[in-house]
């Protein structure tokens, strides 16, 4: 993700994706062609290095030449708990070498066929040299055996320095990392449902059933006791930090900013104490009591957390906090978003939200505005105002179907110039390349809830890969 250089934002270091790598070829070739195995091992070393360049921790199971060596590699990779298994078909090899690895690993499988160069020197190539280009030969065999064994797989064919192939491989590696983040994640859910929002309500068991991970149910009192322990010195430090990151509008009240800073420090402790990777929250409150004040003071701290890579969504929107996590781990940020208005004169969809925002994808230095009233919510305080960086963007959300299955919904567009509201909300103008009314009808018809993540870049290709690994449906909305 590109973070504006003028914003002194901290980032949580996300766990690296663990890739299990096994290369192989038919052992009968080695005594026949003595130069072949060293050449193929060199190609395998190059693949391992490129995987590390993609940000992967590589568990290298070595080079297998027969079914027995394949079984030994299967046990090594099973014990390593990999997020993705990559089988490198260096030349012809039998399916018995890789099927046990795929069956025992419990991880998605990617088969790669990368020949040494883009084309052989046909006039001078001998049999041993040709066999180094023969990784395509076993791919149909692997596909047939995997399908008959009920093991999902995907493949990428190219050559060792083929950047098109490595772009596709990188997509699978990133998707495996996001899948791992969801499967291992700890997702906070604090407070209670915004009354009446039937689309937002989530059966917590379905999160584990669809994605894995754990939902930690929290009370606002878990935050309250931590906020009470925040010192005045910590409040001053957080206020100074806010002044570095935000432009402070004249409407910002000093006491309201100090309260938001105090809540922000308490939120950081809550996230640390419970080991959270994401957070969704809402509390209605009553007559200015402490829980209402805590809910009203969340926006600064939630935005800072989101910019650090710990997405926080208001209105108890758990599925959207998960969508924001996906978008962030794919490198696109992901800011809490809903529809705000349609501009038929300019052909734009205006979208954003009051409350937390992903500061790292702001088009400019974000603004803190003081609000005497939060529309639809109790309390008052400071709120964030910005638009997402102009250029390609993707609207991405997670939908829950009637049978309990989750699905992905995505649409690619472009954030463009135009007039923006100045009411303490995030707002972006998105051109989806079609009539804004028609787009809104098509988007709503998918069954998406009224919240989603808006992230930078066109991400549908990455989301297709993730949907494949997660075995969920991806609905694409376009012109």
PDB file of N, CA and C in Angstrom, residues 133-226:
ATOM      1  N   UNK A 133      12.614 -28.309 -20.723  1.00  0.00           N
ATOM      2  CA  UNK A 133      11.491 -27.504 -21.204  1.00  0.00           C
ATOM      3  C   UNK A 133      10.172 -28.281 -21.139  1.00  0.00           C
ATOM      4  N   UNK A 134      10.193 -29.442 -20.503  1.00  0.00           N
ATOM      5  CA  UNK A 134       9.070 -30.379 -20.620  1.00  0.00           C
ATOM      6  C   UNK A 134       8.131 -30.334 -19.407  1.00  0.00           C
ATOM      7  N   UNK A 135       8.152 -29.237 -18.632  1.00  0.00           N
ATOM      8  CA  UNK A 135       7.274 -29.153 -17.475  1.00  0.00           C
ATOM      9  C   UNK A 135       5.800 -29.099 -17.827  1.00  0.00           C
ATOM     10  N   UNK A 136       5.497 -28.709 -19.070  1.00  0.00           N
ATOM     11  CA  UNK A 136       4.095 -28.682 -19.484  1.00  0.00           C
ATOM     12  C   UNK A 136       3.531 -30.087 -19.640  1.00  0.00           C
ATOM     13  N   UNK A 137       4.402 -31.042 -19.936  1.00  0.00           N
ATOM     14  CA  UNK A 137       3.942 -32.400 -20.234  1.00  0.00           C
ATOM     15  C   UNK A 137       3.130 -33.019 -19.098  1.00  0.00           C
ATOM     16  N   UNK A 138       3.589 -32.938 -17.824  1.00  0.00           N
ATOM     17  CA  UNK A 138       2.826 -33.600 -16.756  1.00  0.00           C
ATOM     18  C   UNK A 138       1.651 -32.790 -16.227  1.00  0.00           C
ATOM     19  N   UNK A 139       1.493 -31.547 -16.677  1.00  0.00           N
ATOM     20  CA  UNK A 139       0.426 -30.725 -16.098  1.00  0.00           C
ATOM     21  C   UNK A 139      -0.960 -31.326 -16.321  1.00  0.00           C
ATOM     22  N   UNK A 140      -1.309 -31.795 -17.535  1.00  0.00           N
ATOM     23  CA  UNK A 140      -2.620 -32.443 -17.674  1.00  0.00           C
ATOM     24  C   UNK A 140      -2.751 -33.692 -16.813  1.00  0.00           C
ATOM     25  N   UNK A 141      -1.650 -34.433 -16.654  1.00  0.00           N
ATOM     26  CA  UNK A 141      -1.702 -35.619 -15.799  1.00  0.00           C
ATOM     27  C   UNK A 141      -2.022 -35.233 -14.362  1.00  0.00           C
ATOM     28  N   UNK A 142      -1.351 -34.184 -13.865  1.00  0.00           N
ATOM     29  CA  UNK A 142      -1.619 -33.718 -12.506  1.00  0.00           C
ATOM     30  C   UNK A 142      -3.075 -33.268 -12.379  1.00  0.00           C
ATOM     31  N   UNK A 143      -3.542 -32.507 -13.364  1.00  0.00           N
ATOM     32  CA  UNK A 143      -4.913 -32.004 -13.319  1.00  0.00           C
ATOM     33  C   UNK A 143      -5.917 -33.152 -13.256  1.00  0.00           C
ATOM     34  N   UNK A 144      -5.689 -34.169 -14.075  1.00  0.00           N
ATOM     35  CA  UNK A 144      -6.580 -35.322 -14.092  1.00  0.00           C
ATOM     36  C   UNK A 144      -6.578 -36.040 -12.750  1.00  0.00           C
ATOM     37  N   UNK A 145      -5.378 -36.298 -12.211  1.00  0.00           N
ATOM     38  CA  UNK A 145      -5.273 -37.029 -10.951  1.00  0.00           C
ATOM     39  C   UNK A 145      -5.849 -36.221  -9.793  1.00  0.00           C
ATOM     40  N   UNK A 146      -5.570 -34.924  -9.774  1.00  0.00           N
ATOM     41  CA  UNK A 146      -6.089 -34.090  -8.689  1.00  0.00           C
ATOM     42  C   UNK A 146      -7.609 -34.053  -8.720  1.00  0.00           C
ATOM     43  N   UNK A 147      -8.181 -33.912  -9.908  1.00  0.00           N
ATOM     44  CA  UNK A 147      -9.632 -33.859 -10.003  1.00  0.00           C
ATOM     45  C   UNK A 147     -10.257 -35.179  -9.564  1.00  0.00           C
ATOM     46  N   UNK A 148      -9.665 -36.297  -9.976  1.00  0.00           N
ATOM     47  CA  UNK A 148     -10.211 -37.595  -9.596  1.00  0.00           C
ATOM     48  C   UNK A 148     -10.058 -37.862  -8.102  1.00  0.00           C
ATOM     49  N   UNK A 149      -9.046 -37.235  -7.473  1.00  0.00           N
ATOM     50  CA  UNK A 149      -8.842 -37.379  -6.026  1.00  0.00           C
ATOM     51  C   UNK A 149      -9.601 -36.330  -5.221  1.00  0.00           C
ATOM     52  N   UNK A 150     -10.303 -35.433  -5.909  1.00  0.00           N
ATOM     53  CA  UNK A 150     -11.076 -34.409  -5.216  1.00  0.00           C
ATOM     54  C   UNK A 150     -10.226 -33.340  -4.574  1.00  0.00           C
ATOM     55  N   UNK A 151      -9.070 -33.032  -5.167  1.00  0.00           N
ATOM     56  CA  UNK A 151      -8.163 -32.013  -4.624  1.00  0.00           C
ATOM     57  C   UNK A 151      -8.187 -30.791  -5.535  1.00  0.00           C
ATOM     58  N   UNK A 152      -8.684 -29.639  -5.068  1.00  0.00           N
ATOM     59  CA  UNK A 152      -8.662 -28.432  -5.903  1.00  0.00           C
ATOM     60  C   UNK A 152      -7.228 -28.003  -6.190  1.00  0.00           C
ATOM     61  N   UNK A 153      -7.013 -27.405  -7.345  1.00  0.00           N
ATOM     62  CA  UNK A 153      -5.689 -26.899  -7.696  1.00  0.00           C
ATOM     63  C   UNK A 153      -5.869 -25.776  -8.702  1.00  0.00           C
ATOM     64  N   UNK A 154      -4.778 -25.057  -8.927  1.00  0.00           N
ATOM     65  CA  UNK A 154      -4.717 -24.052  -9.970  1.00  0.00           C
ATOM     66  C   UNK A 154      -3.300 -24.087 -10.525  1.00  0.00           C
ATOM     67  N   UNK A 155      -3.080 -23.530 -11.714  1.00  0.00           N
ATOM     68  CA  UNK A 155      -1.757 -23.637 -12.325  1.00  0.00           C
ATOM     69  C   UNK A 155      -1.364 -22.343 -13.013  1.00  0.00           C
ATOM     70  N   UNK A 156      -0.055 -22.146 -13.162  1.00  0.00           N
ATOM     71  CA  UNK A 156       0.515 -21.030 -13.912  1.00  0.00           C
ATOM     72  C   UNK A 156       1.631 -21.591 -14.783  1.00  0.00           C
ATOM     73  N   UNK A 157       1.551 -21.337 -16.082  1.00  0.00           N
ATOM     74  CA  UNK A 157       2.587 -21.760 -17.020  1.00  0.00           C
ATOM     75  C   UNK A 157       3.270 -20.541 -17.622  1.00  0.00           C
ATOM     76  N   UNK A 158       4.577 -20.657 -17.811  1.00  0.00           N
ATOM     77  CA  UNK A 158       5.362 -19.565 -18.389  1.00  0.00           C
ATOM     78  C   UNK A 158       6.813 -19.978 -18.451  1.00  0.00           C
ATOM     79  N   UNK A 159       7.717 -18.997 -18.284  1.00  0.00           N
ATOM     80  CA  UNK A 159       9.133 -19.320 -18.186  1.00  0.00           C
ATOM     81  C   UNK A 159       9.710 -18.595 -16.979  1.00  0.00           C
ATOM     82  N   UNK A 160      10.940 -18.944 -16.615  1.00  0.00           N
ATOM     83  CA  UNK A 160      11.493 -18.515 -15.329  1.00  0.00           C
ATOM     84  C   UNK A 160      11.460 -17.006 -15.141  1.00  0.00           C
ATOM     85  N   UNK A 161      11.741 -16.237 -16.174  1.00  0.00           N
ATOM     86  CA  UNK A 161      11.772 -14.772 -16.051  1.00  0.00           C
ATOM     87  C   UNK A 161      10.584 -14.124 -16.745  1.00  0.00           C
ATOM     88  N   UNK A 162       9.499 -14.838 -16.833  1.00  0.00           N
ATOM     89  CA  UNK A 162       8.270 -14.349 -17.462  1.00  0.00           C
ATOM     90  C   UNK A 162       7.484 -13.534 -16.431  1.00  0.00           C
ATOM     91  N   UNK A 163       7.525 -12.213 -16.544  1.00  0.00           N
ATOM     92  CA  UNK A 163       6.881 -11.368 -15.537  1.00  0.00           C
ATOM     93  C   UNK A 163       5.368 -11.526 -15.556  1.00  0.00           C
ATOM     94  N   UNK A 164       4.801 -11.874 -16.685  1.00  0.00           N
ATOM     95  CA  UNK A 164       3.357 -12.122 -16.718  1.00  0.00           C
ATOM     96  C   UNK A 164       3.013 -13.320 -15.839  1.00  0.00           C
ATOM     97  N   UNK A 165       3.838 -14.360 -15.931  1.00  0.00           N
ATOM     98  CA  UNK A 165       3.600 -15.533 -15.088  1.00  0.00           C
ATOM     99  C   UNK A 165       3.812 -15.204 -13.620  1.00  0.00           C
ATOM    100  N   UNK A 166       4.846 -14.412 -13.331  1.00  0.00           N
ATOM    101  CA  UNK A 166       5.115 -14.078 -11.931  1.00  0.00           C
ATOM    102  C   UNK A 166       4.058 -13.149 -11.353  1.00  0.00           C
ATOM    103  N   UNK A 167       3.444 -12.341 -12.204  1.00  0.00           N
ATOM    104  CA  UNK A 167       2.313 -11.531 -11.736  1.00  0.00           C
ATOM    105  C   UNK A 167       1.177 -12.442 -11.288  1.00  0.00           C
ATOM    106  N   UNK A 168       0.913 -13.481 -12.059  1.00  0.00           N
ATOM    107  CA  UNK A 168      -0.154 -14.420 -11.696  1.00  0.00           C
ATOM    108  C   UNK A 168       0.222 -15.218 -10.450  1.00  0.00           C
ATOM    109  N   UNK A 169       1.484 -15.645 -10.369  1.00  0.00           N
ATOM    110  CA  UNK A 169       1.934 -16.368  -9.182  1.00  0.00           C
ATOM    111  C   UNK A 169       1.820 -15.468  -7.951  1.00  0.00           C
ATOM    112  N   UNK A 170       2.239 -14.210  -8.091  1.00  0.00           N
ATOM    113  CA  UNK A 170       2.136 -13.274  -6.975  1.00  0.00           C
ATOM    114  C   UNK A 170       0.720 -13.094  -6.497  1.00  0.00           C
ATOM    115  N   UNK A 171      -0.216 -13.148  -7.431  1.00  0.00           N
ATOM    116  CA  UNK A 171      -1.634 -13.016  -7.076  1.00  0.00           C
ATOM    117  C   UNK A 171      -2.057 -14.180  -6.169  1.00  0.00           C
ATOM    118  N   UNK A 172      -1.617 -15.394  -6.499  1.00  0.00           N
ATOM    119  CA  UNK A 172      -1.960 -16.550  -5.663  1.00  0.00           C
ATOM    120  C   UNK A 172      -1.276 -16.482  -4.306  1.00  0.00           C
ATOM    121  N   UNK A 173      -0.038 -15.993  -4.283  1.00  0.00           N
ATOM    122  CA  UNK A 173       0.669 -15.870  -3.003  1.00  0.00           C
ATOM    123  C   UNK A 173      -0.029 -14.861  -2.108  1.00  0.00           C
ATOM    124  N   UNK A 174      -0.407 -13.705  -2.666  1.00  0.00           N
ATOM    125  CA  UNK A 174      -1.119 -12.697  -1.868  1.00  0.00           C
ATOM    126  C   UNK A 174      -2.448 -13.250  -1.370  1.00  0.00           C
ATOM    127  N   UNK A 175      -3.159 -13.939  -2.247  1.00  0.00           N
ATOM    128  CA  UNK A 175      -4.454 -14.500  -1.848  1.00  0.00           C
ATOM    129  C   UNK A 175      -4.282 -15.502  -0.719  1.00  0.00           C
ATOM    130  N   UNK A 176      -3.235 -16.307  -0.780  1.00  0.00           N
ATOM    131  CA  UNK A 176      -2.983 -17.264   0.295  1.00  0.00           C
ATOM    132  C   UNK A 176      -2.683 -16.555   1.606  1.00  0.00           C
ATOM    133  N   UNK A 177      -1.991 -15.414   1.532  1.00  0.00           N
ATOM    134  CA  UNK A 177      -1.726 -14.646   2.736  1.00  0.00           C
ATOM    135  C   UNK A 177      -2.991 -14.083   3.349  1.00  0.00           C
ATOM    136  N   UNK A 178      -3.907 -13.605   2.507  1.00  0.00           N
ATOM    137  CA  UNK A 178      -5.179 -13.077   3.014  1.00  0.00           C
ATOM    138  C   UNK A 178      -6.016 -14.205   3.606  1.00  0.00           C
ATOM    139  N   UNK A 179      -6.050 -15.345   2.923  1.00  0.00           N
ATOM    140  CA  UNK A 179      -6.772 -16.497   3.465  1.00  0.00           C
ATOM    141  C   UNK A 179      -6.233 -16.869   4.842  1.00  0.00           C
ATOM    142  N   UNK A 180      -4.926 -16.845   4.981  1.00  0.00           N
ATOM    143  CA  UNK A 180      -4.321 -17.172   6.280  1.00  0.00           C
ATOM    144  C   UNK A 180      -4.696 -16.138   7.330  1.00  0.00           C
ATOM    145  N   UNK A 181      -4.729 -14.849   6.933  1.00  0.00           N
ATOM    146  CA  UNK A 181      -5.092 -13.798   7.883  1.00  0.00           C
ATOM    147  C   UNK A 181      -6.511 -13.984   8.388  1.00  0.00           C
ATOM    148  N   UNK A 182      -7.414 -14.425   7.525  1.00  0.00           N
ATOM    149  CA  UNK A 182      -8.790 -14.674   7.944  1.00  0.00           C
ATOM    150  C   UNK A 182      -8.886 -15.926   8.808  1.00  0.00           C
ATOM    151  N   UNK A 183      -8.179 -16.962   8.430  1.00  0.00           N
ATOM    152  CA  UNK A 183      -8.259 -18.225   9.163  1.00  0.00           C
ATOM    153  C   UNK A 183      -7.653 -18.122  10.553  1.00  0.00           C
ATOM    154  N   UNK A 184      -6.632 -17.280  10.713  1.00  0.00           N
ATOM    155  CA  UNK A 184      -5.951 -17.142  12.000  1.00  0.00           C
ATOM    156  C   UNK A 184      -6.378 -15.895  12.770  1.00  0.00           C
ATOM    157  N   UNK A 185      -7.214 -15.069  12.158  1.00  0.00           N
ATOM    158  CA  UNK A 185      -7.504 -13.762  12.719  1.00  0.00           C
ATOM    159  C   UNK A 185      -8.339 -13.803  13.982  1.00  0.00           C
ATOM    160  N   UNK A 186      -8.165 -12.756  14.778  1.00  0.00           N
ATOM    161  CA  UNK A 186      -8.993 -12.522  15.967  1.00  0.00           C
ATOM    162  C   UNK A 186      -9.724 -11.209  15.737  1.00  0.00           C
ATOM    163  N   UNK A 187     -11.035 -11.312  15.647  1.00  0.00           N
ATOM    164  CA  UNK A 187     -11.853 -10.187  15.227  1.00  0.00           C
ATOM    165  C   UNK A 187     -12.740  -9.723  16.378  1.00  0.00           C
ATOM    166  N   UNK A 188     -12.529  -8.506  16.823  1.00  0.00           N
ATOM    167  CA  UNK A 188     -13.295  -7.966  17.933  1.00  0.00           C
ATOM    168  C   UNK A 188     -14.673  -7.496  17.501  1.00  0.00           C
ATOM    169  N   UNK A 189     -15.663  -7.742  18.348  1.00  0.00           N
ATOM    170  CA  UNK A 189     -17.022  -7.269  18.124  1.00  0.00           C
ATOM    171  C   UNK A 189     -17.499  -6.674  19.443  1.00  0.00           C
ATOM    172  N   UNK A 190     -17.594  -5.353  19.497  1.00  0.00           N
ATOM    173  CA  UNK A 190     -17.799  -4.655  20.769  1.00  0.00           C
ATOM    174  C   UNK A 190     -19.100  -3.865  20.751  1.00  0.00           C
ATOM    175  N   UNK A 191     -19.929  -4.081  21.769  1.00  0.00           N
ATOM    176  CA  UNK A 191     -21.161  -3.327  21.916  1.00  0.00           C
ATOM    177  C   UNK A 191     -22.369  -4.131  21.491  1.00  0.00           C
ATOM    178  N   UNK A 192     -23.194  -3.539  20.626  1.00  0.00           N
ATOM    179  CA  UNK A 192     -24.407  -4.224  20.177  1.00  0.00           C
ATOM    180  C   UNK A 192     -24.801  -3.714  18.808  1.00  0.00           C
ATOM    181  N   UNK A 193     -25.709  -4.440  18.178  1.00  0.00           N
ATOM    182  CA  UNK A 193     -26.183  -4.109  16.845  1.00  0.00           C
ATOM    183  C   UNK A 193     -26.874  -2.744  16.844  1.00  0.00           C
ATOM    184  N   UNK A 194     -26.633  -1.967  15.772  1.00  0.00           N
ATOM    185  CA  UNK A 194     -27.407  -0.744  15.583  1.00  0.00           C
ATOM    186  C   UNK A 194     -28.863  -1.177  15.378  1.00  0.00           C
ATOM    187  N   UNK A 195     -29.776  -0.706  16.231  1.00  0.00           N
ATOM    188  CA  UNK A 195     -31.159  -1.205  16.188  1.00  0.00           C
ATOM    189  C   UNK A 195     -31.780  -1.087  14.801  1.00  0.00           C
ATOM    190  N   UNK A 196     -32.305  -2.201  14.325  1.00  0.00           N
ATOM    191  CA  UNK A 196     -33.038  -2.216  13.068  1.00  0.00           C
ATOM    192  C   UNK A 196     -32.233  -2.576  11.840  1.00  0.00           C
ATOM    193  N   UNK A 197     -30.899  -2.610  11.934  1.00  0.00           N
ATOM    194  CA  UNK A 197     -30.084  -2.905  10.753  1.00  0.00           C
ATOM    195  C   UNK A 197     -30.020  -4.412  10.521  1.00  0.00           C
ATOM    196  N   UNK A 198     -31.051  -4.938   9.882  1.00  0.00           N
ATOM    197  CA  UNK A 198     -31.122  -6.378   9.666  1.00  0.00           C
ATOM    198  C   UNK A 198     -30.001  -6.872   8.760  1.00  0.00           C
ATOM    199  N   UNK A 199     -29.542  -6.038   7.819  1.00  0.00           N
ATOM    200  CA  UNK A 199     -28.494  -6.472   6.897  1.00  0.00           C
ATOM    201  C   UNK A 199     -27.150  -6.634   7.583  1.00  0.00           C
ATOM    202  N   UNK A 200     -26.957  -5.920   8.683  1.00  0.00           N
ATOM    203  CA  UNK A 200     -25.677  -5.914   9.377  1.00  0.00           C
ATOM    204  C   UNK A 200     -25.554  -7.098  10.334  1.00  0.00           C
ATOM    205  N   UNK A 201     -26.665  -7.592  10.840  1.00  0.00           N
ATOM    206  CA  UNK A 201     -26.616  -8.633  11.864  1.00  0.00           C
ATOM    207  C   UNK A 201     -25.883  -9.866  11.335  1.00  0.00           C
ATOM    208  N   UNK A 202     -25.017 -10.425  12.174  1.00  0.00           N
ATOM    209  CA  UNK A 202     -24.148 -11.530  11.763  1.00  0.00           C
ATOM    210  C   UNK A 202     -24.197 -12.648  12.790  1.00  0.00           C
ATOM    211  N   UNK A 203     -24.430 -13.859  12.319  1.00  0.00           N
ATOM    212  CA  UNK A 203     -24.299 -15.053  13.138  1.00  0.00           C
ATOM    213  C   UNK A 203     -22.805 -15.321  13.292  1.00  0.00           C
ATOM    214  N   UNK A 204     -22.308 -15.220  14.521  1.00  0.00           N
ATOM    215  CA  UNK A 204     -20.861 -15.309  14.723  1.00  0.00           C
ATOM    216  C   UNK A 204     -20.309 -16.661  14.302  1.00  0.00           C
ATOM    217  N   UNK A 205     -21.098 -17.709  14.444  1.00  0.00           N
ATOM    218  CA  UNK A 205     -20.623 -19.035  14.031  1.00  0.00           C
ATOM    219  C   UNK A 205     -20.338 -19.076  12.541  1.00  0.00           C
ATOM    220  N   UNK A 206     -21.076 -18.285  11.765  1.00  0.00           N
ATOM    221  CA  UNK A 206     -20.868 -18.296  10.327  1.00  0.00           C
ATOM    222  C   UNK A 206     -19.514 -17.725   9.930  1.00  0.00           C
ATOM    223  N   UNK A 207     -18.953 -16.836  10.749  1.00  0.00           N
ATOM    224  CA  UNK A 207     -17.609 -16.327  10.452  1.00  0.00           C
ATOM    225  C   UNK A 207     -16.614 -17.475  10.481  1.00  0.00           C
ATOM    226  N   UNK A 208     -16.662 -18.264  11.553  1.00  0.00           N
ATOM    227  CA  UNK A 208     -15.763 -19.412  11.652  1.00  0.00           C
ATOM    228  C   UNK A 208     -16.075 -20.457  10.588  1.00  0.00           C
ATOM    229  N   UNK A 209     -17.356 -20.645  10.284  1.00  0.00           N
ATOM    230  CA  UNK A 209     -17.737 -21.660   9.300  1.00  0.00           C
ATOM    231  C   UNK A 209     -17.256 -21.310   7.902  1.00  0.00           C
ATOM    232  N   UNK A 210     -17.314 -20.033   7.556  1.00  0.00           N
ATOM    233  CA  UNK A 210     -16.947 -19.606   6.201  1.00  0.00           C
ATOM    234  C   UNK A 210     -15.471 -19.277   6.053  1.00  0.00           C
ATOM    235  N   UNK A 211     -14.896 -18.611   7.051  1.00  0.00           N
ATOM    236  CA  UNK A 211     -13.537 -18.088   6.904  1.00  0.00           C
ATOM    237  C   UNK A 211     -12.549 -18.670   7.903  1.00  0.00           C
ATOM    238  N   UNK A 212     -13.046 -19.282   8.983  1.00  0.00           N
ATOM    239  CA  UNK A 212     -12.157 -19.619  10.085  1.00  0.00           C
ATOM    240  C   UNK A 212     -11.957 -18.393  10.968  1.00  0.00           C
ATOM    241  N   UNK A 213     -10.969 -18.454  11.852  1.00  0.00           N
ATOM    242  CA  UNK A 213     -10.723 -17.327  12.740  1.00  0.00           C
ATOM    243  C   UNK A 213     -11.619 -17.356  13.960  1.00  0.00           C
ATOM    244  N   UNK A 214     -11.488 -16.326  14.785  1.00  0.00           N
ATOM    245  CA  UNK A 214     -12.185 -16.250  16.069  1.00  0.00           C
ATOM    246  C   UNK A 214     -12.783 -14.867  16.232  1.00  0.00           C
ATOM    247  N   UNK A 215     -14.021 -14.811  16.675  1.00  0.00           N
ATOM    248  CA  UNK A 215     -14.668 -13.537  16.998  1.00  0.00           C
ATOM    249  C   UNK A 215     -14.663 -13.367  18.515  1.00  0.00           C
ATOM    250  N   UNK A 216     -13.990 -12.335  18.980  1.00  0.00           N
ATOM    251  CA  UNK A 216     -13.912 -12.025  20.409  1.00  0.00           C
ATOM    252  C   UNK A 216     -15.026 -11.040  20.749  1.00  0.00           C
ATOM    253  N   UNK A 217     -15.989 -11.485  21.553  1.00  0.00           N
ATOM    254  CA  UNK A 217     -17.114 -10.635  21.943  1.00  0.00           C
ATOM    255  C   UNK A 217     -16.676  -9.752  23.107  1.00  0.00           C
ATOM    256  N   UNK A 218     -16.791  -8.441  22.916  1.00  0.00           N
ATOM    257  CA  UNK A 218     -16.312  -7.462  23.884  1.00  0.00           C
ATOM    258  C   UNK A 218     -17.451  -6.575  24.363  1.00  0.00           C
ATOM    259  N   UNK A 219     -17.301  -6.069  25.568  1.00  0.00           N
ATOM    260  CA  UNK A 219     -18.207  -5.060  26.113  1.00  0.00           C
ATOM    261  C   UNK A 219     -17.548  -3.685  26.014  1.00  0.00           C
ATOM    262  N   UNK A 220     -18.360  -2.645  25.957  1.00  0.00           N
ATOM    263  CA  UNK A 220     -17.786  -1.305  26.025  1.00  0.00           C
ATOM    264  C   UNK A 220     -17.095  -1.077  27.374  1.00  0.00           C
ATOM    265  N   UNK A 221     -17.468  -1.856  28.385  1.00  0.00           N
ATOM    266  CA  UNK A 221     -16.757  -1.757  29.663  1.00  0.00           C
ATOM    267  C   UNK A 221     -15.317  -2.249  29.548  1.00  0.00           C
ATOM    268  N   UNK A 222     -15.046  -3.154  28.597  1.00  0.00           N
ATOM    269  CA  UNK A 222     -13.661  -3.554  28.365  1.00  0.00           C
ATOM    270  C   UNK A 222     -12.830  -2.366  27.904  1.00  0.00           C
ATOM    271  N   UNK A 223     -13.449  -1.483  27.135  1.00  0.00           N
ATOM    272  CA  UNK A 223     -12.769  -0.256  26.733  1.00  0.00           C
ATOM    273  C   UNK A 223     -12.749   0.748  27.875  1.00  0.00           C
ATOM    274  N   UNK A 224     -13.875   0.869  28.594  1.00  0.00           N
ATOM    275  CA  UNK A 224     -13.970   1.872  29.657  1.00  0.00           C
ATOM    276  C   UNK A 224     -12.851   1.730  30.684  1.00  0.00           C
ATOM    277  N   UNK A 225     -12.606   0.504  31.164  1.00  0.00           N
ATOM    278  CA  UNK A 225     -11.612   0.333  32.223  1.00  0.00           C
ATOM    279  C   UNK A 225     -10.211   0.691  31.727  1.00  0.00           C
ATOM    280  N   UNK A 226      -9.964   0.536  30.432  1.00  0.00           N
ATOM    281  CA  UNK A 226      -8.655   0.896  29.884  1.00  0.00           C
ATOM    282  C   UNK A 226      -8.537   2.388  29.667  1.00  0.00           C
TER     283      UNK A 226
END
